[in-house]
Coordinates of N, CA and C in Angstrom, one line a residue:
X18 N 163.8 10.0 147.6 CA 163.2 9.5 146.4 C 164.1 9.5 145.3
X19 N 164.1 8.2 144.5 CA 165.0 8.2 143.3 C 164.6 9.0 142.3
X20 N 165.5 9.6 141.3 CA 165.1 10.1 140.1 C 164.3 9.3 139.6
X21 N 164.0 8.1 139.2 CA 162.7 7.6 138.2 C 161.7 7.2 139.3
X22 N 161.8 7.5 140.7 CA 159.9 8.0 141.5 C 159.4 9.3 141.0
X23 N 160.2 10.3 140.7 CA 159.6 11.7 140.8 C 158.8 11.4 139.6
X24 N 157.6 11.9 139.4 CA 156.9 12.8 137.9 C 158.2 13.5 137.4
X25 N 157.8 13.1 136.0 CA 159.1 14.1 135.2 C 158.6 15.6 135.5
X26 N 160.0 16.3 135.5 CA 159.5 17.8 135.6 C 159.5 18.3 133.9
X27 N 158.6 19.3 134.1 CA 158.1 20.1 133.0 C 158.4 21.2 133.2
X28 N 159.4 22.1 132.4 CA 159.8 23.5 133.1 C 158.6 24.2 132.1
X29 N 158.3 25.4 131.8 CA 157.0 26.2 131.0 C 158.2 27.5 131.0
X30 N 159.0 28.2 129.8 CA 159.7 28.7 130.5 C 159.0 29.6 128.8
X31 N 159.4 30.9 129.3 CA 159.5 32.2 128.0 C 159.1 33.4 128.5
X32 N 159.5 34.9 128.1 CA 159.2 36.2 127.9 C 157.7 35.9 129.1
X33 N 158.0 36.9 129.5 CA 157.1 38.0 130.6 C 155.6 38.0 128.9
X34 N 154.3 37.9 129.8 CA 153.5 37.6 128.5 C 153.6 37.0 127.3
X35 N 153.9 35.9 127.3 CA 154.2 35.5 126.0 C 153.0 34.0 125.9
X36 N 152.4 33.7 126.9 CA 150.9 33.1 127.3 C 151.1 32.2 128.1
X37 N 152.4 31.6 128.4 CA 152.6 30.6 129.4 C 151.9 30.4 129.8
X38 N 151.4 31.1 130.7 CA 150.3 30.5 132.1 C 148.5 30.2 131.5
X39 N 148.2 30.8 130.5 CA 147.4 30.9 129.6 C 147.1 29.6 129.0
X40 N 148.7 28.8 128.8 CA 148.5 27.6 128.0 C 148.5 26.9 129.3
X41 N 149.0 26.8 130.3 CA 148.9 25.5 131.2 C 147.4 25.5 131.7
X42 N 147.0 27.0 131.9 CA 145.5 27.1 132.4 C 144.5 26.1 131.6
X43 N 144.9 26.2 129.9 CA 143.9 25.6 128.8 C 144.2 24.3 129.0
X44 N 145.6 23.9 129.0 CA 145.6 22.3 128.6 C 145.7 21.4 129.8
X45 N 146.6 21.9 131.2 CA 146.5 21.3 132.3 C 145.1 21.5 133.1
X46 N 144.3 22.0 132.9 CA 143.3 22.6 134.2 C 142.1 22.9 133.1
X47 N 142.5 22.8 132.1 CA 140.9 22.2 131.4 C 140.0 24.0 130.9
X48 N 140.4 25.0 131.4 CA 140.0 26.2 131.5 C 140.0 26.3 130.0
X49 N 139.0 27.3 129.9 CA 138.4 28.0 128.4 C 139.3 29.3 128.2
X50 N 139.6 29.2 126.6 CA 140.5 30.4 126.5 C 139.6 32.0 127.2
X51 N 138.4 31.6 127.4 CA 137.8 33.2 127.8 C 138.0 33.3 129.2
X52 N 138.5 32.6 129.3 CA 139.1 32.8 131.1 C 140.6 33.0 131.4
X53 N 141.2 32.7 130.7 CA 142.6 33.7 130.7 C 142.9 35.1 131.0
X54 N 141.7 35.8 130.1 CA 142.6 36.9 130.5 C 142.5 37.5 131.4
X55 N 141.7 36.8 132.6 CA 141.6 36.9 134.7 C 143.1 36.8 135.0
X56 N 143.8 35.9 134.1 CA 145.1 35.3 135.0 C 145.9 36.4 135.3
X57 N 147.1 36.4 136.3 CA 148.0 37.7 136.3 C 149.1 37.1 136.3
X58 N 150.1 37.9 136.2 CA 151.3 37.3 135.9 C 152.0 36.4 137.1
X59 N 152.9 35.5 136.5 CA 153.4 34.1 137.1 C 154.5 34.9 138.2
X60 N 154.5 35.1 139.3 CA 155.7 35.0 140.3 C 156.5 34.3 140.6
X61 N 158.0 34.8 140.3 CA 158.9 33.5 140.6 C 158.2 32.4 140.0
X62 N 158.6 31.2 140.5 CA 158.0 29.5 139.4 C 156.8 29.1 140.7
X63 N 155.5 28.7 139.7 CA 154.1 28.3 140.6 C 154.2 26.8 140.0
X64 N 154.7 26.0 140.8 CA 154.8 24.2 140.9 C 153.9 23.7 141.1
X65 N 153.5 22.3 139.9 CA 151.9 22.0 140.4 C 152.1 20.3 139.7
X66 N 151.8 19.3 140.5 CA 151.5 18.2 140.0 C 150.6 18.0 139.1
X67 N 150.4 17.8 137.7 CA 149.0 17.8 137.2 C 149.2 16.3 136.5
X68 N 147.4 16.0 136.1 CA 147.7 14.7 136.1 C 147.1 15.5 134.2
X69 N 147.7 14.1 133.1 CA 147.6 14.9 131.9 C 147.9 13.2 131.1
X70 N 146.8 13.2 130.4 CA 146.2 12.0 129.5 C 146.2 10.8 130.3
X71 N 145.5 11.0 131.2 CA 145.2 9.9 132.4 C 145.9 9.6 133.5
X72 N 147.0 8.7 132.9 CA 147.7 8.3 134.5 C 149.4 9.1 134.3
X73 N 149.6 10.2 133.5 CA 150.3 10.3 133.9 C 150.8 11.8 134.6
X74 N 151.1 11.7 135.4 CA 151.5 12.6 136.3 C 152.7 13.6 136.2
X75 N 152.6 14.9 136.1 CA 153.7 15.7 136.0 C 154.0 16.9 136.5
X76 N 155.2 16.8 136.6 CA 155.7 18.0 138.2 C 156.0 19.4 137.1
X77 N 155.5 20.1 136.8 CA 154.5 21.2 136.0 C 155.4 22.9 136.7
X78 N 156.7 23.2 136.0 CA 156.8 24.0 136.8 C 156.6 25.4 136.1
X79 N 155.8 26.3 136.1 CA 155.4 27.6 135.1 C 156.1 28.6 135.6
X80 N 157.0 28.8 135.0 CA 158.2 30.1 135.2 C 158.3 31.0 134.8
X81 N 157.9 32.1 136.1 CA 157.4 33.7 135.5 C 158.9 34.0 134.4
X82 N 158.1 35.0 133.4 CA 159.2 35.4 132.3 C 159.8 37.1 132.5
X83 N 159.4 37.4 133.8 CA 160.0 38.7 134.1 C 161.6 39.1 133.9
X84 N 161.8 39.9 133.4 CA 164.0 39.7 133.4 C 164.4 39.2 134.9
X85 N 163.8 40.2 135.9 CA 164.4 39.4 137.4 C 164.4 38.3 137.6
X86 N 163.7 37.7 137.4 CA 163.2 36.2 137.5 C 164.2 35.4 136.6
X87 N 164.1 35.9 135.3 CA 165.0 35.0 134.3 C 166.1 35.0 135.0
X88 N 166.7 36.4 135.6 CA 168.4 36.1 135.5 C 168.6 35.7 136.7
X89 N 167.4 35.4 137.9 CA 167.3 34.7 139.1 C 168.0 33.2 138.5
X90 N 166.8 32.6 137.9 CA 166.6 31.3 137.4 C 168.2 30.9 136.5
X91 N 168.3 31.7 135.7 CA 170.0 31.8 135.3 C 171.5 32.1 136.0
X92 N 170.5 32.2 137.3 CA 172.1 32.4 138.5 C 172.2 31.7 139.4
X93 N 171.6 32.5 140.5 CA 171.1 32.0 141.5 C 170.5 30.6 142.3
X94 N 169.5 30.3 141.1 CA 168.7 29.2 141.0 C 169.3 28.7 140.0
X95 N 170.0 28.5 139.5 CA 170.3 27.6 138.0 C 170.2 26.1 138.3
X96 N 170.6 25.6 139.8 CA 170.8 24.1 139.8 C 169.5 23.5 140.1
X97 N 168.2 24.3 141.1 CA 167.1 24.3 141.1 C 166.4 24.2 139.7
X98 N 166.3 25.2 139.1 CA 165.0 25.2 137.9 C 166.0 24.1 137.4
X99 N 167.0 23.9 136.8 CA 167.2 23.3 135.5 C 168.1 21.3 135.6
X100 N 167.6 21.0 137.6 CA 168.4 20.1 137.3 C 166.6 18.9 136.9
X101 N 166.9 17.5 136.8 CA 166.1 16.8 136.6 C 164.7 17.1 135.9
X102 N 165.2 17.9 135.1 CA 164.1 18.2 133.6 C 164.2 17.8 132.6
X103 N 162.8 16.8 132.4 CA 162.6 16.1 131.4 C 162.2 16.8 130.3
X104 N 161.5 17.9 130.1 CA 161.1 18.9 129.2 C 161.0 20.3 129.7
X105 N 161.4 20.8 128.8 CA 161.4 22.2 128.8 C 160.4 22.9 127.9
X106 N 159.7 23.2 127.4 CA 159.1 24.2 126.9 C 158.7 25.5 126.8
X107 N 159.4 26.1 125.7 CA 159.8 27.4 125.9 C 158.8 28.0 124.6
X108 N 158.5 29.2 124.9 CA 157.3 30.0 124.6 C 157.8 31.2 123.7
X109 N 157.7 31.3 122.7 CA 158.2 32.7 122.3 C 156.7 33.2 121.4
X110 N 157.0 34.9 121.7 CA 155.3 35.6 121.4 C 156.0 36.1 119.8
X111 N 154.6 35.4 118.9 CA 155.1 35.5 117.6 C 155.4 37.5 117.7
X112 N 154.4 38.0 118.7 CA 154.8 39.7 119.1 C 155.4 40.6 119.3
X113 N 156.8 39.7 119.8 CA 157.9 40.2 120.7 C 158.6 41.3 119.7
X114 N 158.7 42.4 120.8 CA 159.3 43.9 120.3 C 160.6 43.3 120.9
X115 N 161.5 42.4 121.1 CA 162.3 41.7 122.4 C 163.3 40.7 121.9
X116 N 162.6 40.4 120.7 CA 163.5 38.9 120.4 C 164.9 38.7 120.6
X117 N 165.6 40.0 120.5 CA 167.3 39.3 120.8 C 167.7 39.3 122.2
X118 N 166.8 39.7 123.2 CA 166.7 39.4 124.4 C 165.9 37.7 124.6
X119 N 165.0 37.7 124.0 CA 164.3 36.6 123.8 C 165.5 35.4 123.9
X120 N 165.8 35.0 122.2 CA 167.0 34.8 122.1 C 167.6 34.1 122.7
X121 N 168.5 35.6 123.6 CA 169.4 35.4 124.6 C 169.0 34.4 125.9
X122 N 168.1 34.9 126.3 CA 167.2 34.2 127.5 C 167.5 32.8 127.1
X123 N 166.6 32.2 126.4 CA 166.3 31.2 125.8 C 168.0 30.3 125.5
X124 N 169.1 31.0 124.6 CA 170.1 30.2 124.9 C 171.0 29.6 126.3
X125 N 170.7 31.0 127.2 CA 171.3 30.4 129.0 C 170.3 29.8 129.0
X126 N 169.1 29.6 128.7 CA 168.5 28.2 129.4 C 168.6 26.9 128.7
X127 N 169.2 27.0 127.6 CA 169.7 25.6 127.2 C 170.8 25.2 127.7
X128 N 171.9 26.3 127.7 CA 173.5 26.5 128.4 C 172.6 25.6 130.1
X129 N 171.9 25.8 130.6 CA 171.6 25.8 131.8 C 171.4 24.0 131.7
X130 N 170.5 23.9 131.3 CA 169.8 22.2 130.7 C 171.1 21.1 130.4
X131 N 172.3 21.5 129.5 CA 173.1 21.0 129.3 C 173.8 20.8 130.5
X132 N 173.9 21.8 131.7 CA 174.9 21.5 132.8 C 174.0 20.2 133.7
X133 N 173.0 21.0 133.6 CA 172.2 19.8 134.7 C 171.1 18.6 134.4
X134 N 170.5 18.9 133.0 CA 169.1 17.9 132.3 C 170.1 17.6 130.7
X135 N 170.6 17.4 130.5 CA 171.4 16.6 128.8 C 170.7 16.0 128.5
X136 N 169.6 14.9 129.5 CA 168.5 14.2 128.1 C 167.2 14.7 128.4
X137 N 167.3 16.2 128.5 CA 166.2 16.8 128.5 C 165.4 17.1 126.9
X138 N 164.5 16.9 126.9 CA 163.6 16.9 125.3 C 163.4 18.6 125.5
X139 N 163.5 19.5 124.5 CA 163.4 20.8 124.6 C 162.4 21.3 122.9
X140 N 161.1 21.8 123.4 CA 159.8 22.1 122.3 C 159.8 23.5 122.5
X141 N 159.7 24.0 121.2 CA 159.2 25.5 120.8 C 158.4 25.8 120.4
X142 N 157.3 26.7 121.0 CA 156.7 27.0 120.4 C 156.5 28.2 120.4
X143 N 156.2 28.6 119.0 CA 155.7 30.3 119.0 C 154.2 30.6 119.3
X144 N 153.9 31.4 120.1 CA 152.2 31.5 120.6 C 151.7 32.4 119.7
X145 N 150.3 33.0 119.7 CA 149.7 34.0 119.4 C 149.5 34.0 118.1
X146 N 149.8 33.2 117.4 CA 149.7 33.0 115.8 C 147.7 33.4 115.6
X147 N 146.8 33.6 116.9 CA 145.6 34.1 116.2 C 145.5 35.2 115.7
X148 N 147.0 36.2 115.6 CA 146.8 37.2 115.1 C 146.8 36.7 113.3
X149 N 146.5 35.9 112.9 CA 146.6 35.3 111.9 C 145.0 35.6 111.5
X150 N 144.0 35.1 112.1 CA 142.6 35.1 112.1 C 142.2 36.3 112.5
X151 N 142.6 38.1 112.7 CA 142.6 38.9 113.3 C 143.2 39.7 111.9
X152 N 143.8 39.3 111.6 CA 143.8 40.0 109.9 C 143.6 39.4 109.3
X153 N 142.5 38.3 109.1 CA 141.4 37.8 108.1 C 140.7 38.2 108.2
X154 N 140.2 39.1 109.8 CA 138.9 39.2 110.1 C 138.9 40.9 109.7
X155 N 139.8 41.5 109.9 CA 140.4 43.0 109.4 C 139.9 43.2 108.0
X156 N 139.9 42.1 106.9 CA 139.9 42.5 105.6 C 138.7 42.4 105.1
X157 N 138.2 42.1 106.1 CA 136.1 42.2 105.8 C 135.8 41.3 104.8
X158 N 135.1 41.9 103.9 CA 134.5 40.7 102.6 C 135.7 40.5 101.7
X159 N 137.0 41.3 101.7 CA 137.8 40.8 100.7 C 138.5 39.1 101.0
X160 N 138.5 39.0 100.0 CA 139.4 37.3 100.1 C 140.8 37.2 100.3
X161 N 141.1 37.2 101.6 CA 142.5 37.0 101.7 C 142.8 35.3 102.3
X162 N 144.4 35.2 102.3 CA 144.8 33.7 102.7 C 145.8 34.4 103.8
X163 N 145.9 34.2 104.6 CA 147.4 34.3 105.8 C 148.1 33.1 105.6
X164 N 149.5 33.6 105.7 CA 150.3 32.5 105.4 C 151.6 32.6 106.2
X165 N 152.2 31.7 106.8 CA 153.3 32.3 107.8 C 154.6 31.7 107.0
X166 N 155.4 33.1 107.1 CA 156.8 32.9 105.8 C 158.0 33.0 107.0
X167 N 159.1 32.8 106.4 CA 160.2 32.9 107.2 C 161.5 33.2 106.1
X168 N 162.4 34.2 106.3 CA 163.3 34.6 105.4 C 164.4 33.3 105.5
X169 N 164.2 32.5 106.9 CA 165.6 31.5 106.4 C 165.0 30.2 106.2
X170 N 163.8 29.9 105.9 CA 163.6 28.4 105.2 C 163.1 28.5 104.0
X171 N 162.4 27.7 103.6 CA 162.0 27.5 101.9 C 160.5 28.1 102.2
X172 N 159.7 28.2 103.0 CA 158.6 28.7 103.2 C 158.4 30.2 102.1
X173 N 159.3 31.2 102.5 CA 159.2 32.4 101.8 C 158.9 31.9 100.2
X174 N 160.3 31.2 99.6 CA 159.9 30.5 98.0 C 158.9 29.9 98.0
X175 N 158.1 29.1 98.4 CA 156.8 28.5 98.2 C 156.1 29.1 98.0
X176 N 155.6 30.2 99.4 CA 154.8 30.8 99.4 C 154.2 31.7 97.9
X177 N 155.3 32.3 97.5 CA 155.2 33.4 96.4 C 155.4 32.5 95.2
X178 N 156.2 31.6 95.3 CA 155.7 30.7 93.8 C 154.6 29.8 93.7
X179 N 153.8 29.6 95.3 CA 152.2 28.9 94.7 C 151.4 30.5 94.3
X180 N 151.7 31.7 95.1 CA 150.9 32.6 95.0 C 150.9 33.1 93.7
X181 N 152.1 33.1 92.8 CA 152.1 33.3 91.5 C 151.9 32.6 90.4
X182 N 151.9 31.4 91.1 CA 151.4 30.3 89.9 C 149.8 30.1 89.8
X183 N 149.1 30.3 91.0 CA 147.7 30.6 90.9 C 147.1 31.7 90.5
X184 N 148.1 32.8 90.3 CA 147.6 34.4 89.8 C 147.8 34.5 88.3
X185 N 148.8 33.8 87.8 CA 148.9 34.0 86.6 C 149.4 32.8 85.7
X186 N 149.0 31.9 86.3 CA 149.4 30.2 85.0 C 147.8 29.5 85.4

């Protein structure tokens, strides 16, 4: 089979819990978020053709986030998981007690993509942002806004100069 027969592959790659399988469950397989938390964790990579906004078809590979596994997938497997990948998406838990392991993970799997997928499209996303709605719901009848800031973009300045410009101008 030539490279343009196959379904593009979709790697699902990030941290041990960080919802992966949670999201393929919701968006490939149609499942309600109150059925997630049945799922158990991904072993090794669970490969699945799914068909996704009609006709197109994709080779769907969800790759458990355990360290064994990672540094499998980073070694052993490297030419496996990361050759003919059209996308990668990688998962980071806005939660993680982990990040510079995170991080790290996450740059050998670009290092990896570059050896074997170069015109691979690579999306981030950070999960679990409902903890956002979870301390709105914490502050009872008071009126709060959640707002998500970040020390290295302009977000943090915005934030505090609309918040001060509405408190006191």
């Amino acid at each position: 089979m030539k490279a343009l027969d196959r379904p593009p592959q979709v790697l699902l790659m990030g941290a041990s819990g960080s919802g992966k399988t949670s999201m393929r469950s919701m968006i490939f397989s149609n499942n309600p978020a109150s059925l997630t938390s049945r799922l158990g964790a991904t072993i090794d990579v669970e490969q699945n053709h799914v068909r996704f906004l009609g006709d197109l078809i994709l080779n769907l590979w969800d790759c458990g986030g355990q360290d064994a596994f990672m540094d499998s997938y980073l070694s052993t497997q490297r030419s496996t998981i990361f050759s003919h990948a059209g996308v990668m998406i990688y998962v980071f838990d806005v939660e993680s007690r982990e990040m510079a392991k995170d991080l790290e993970y996450y740059r050998d799997c670009l290092n990896g993509l570059s050896q074997f997928s170069k015109d691979v499209c690579v999306f981030l996303l950070v999960h679990k942002m409902d903890l956002a709605m979870e301390l709105e719901k914490a502050s009872g009848d008071f009126p709060v806004k959640v707002l998500g800031t970040s020390i290295y973009d302009e977000t943090l300045y915005k934030v505090h100069k609309t918040l001060l410009r509405r408190r006191f101008f």
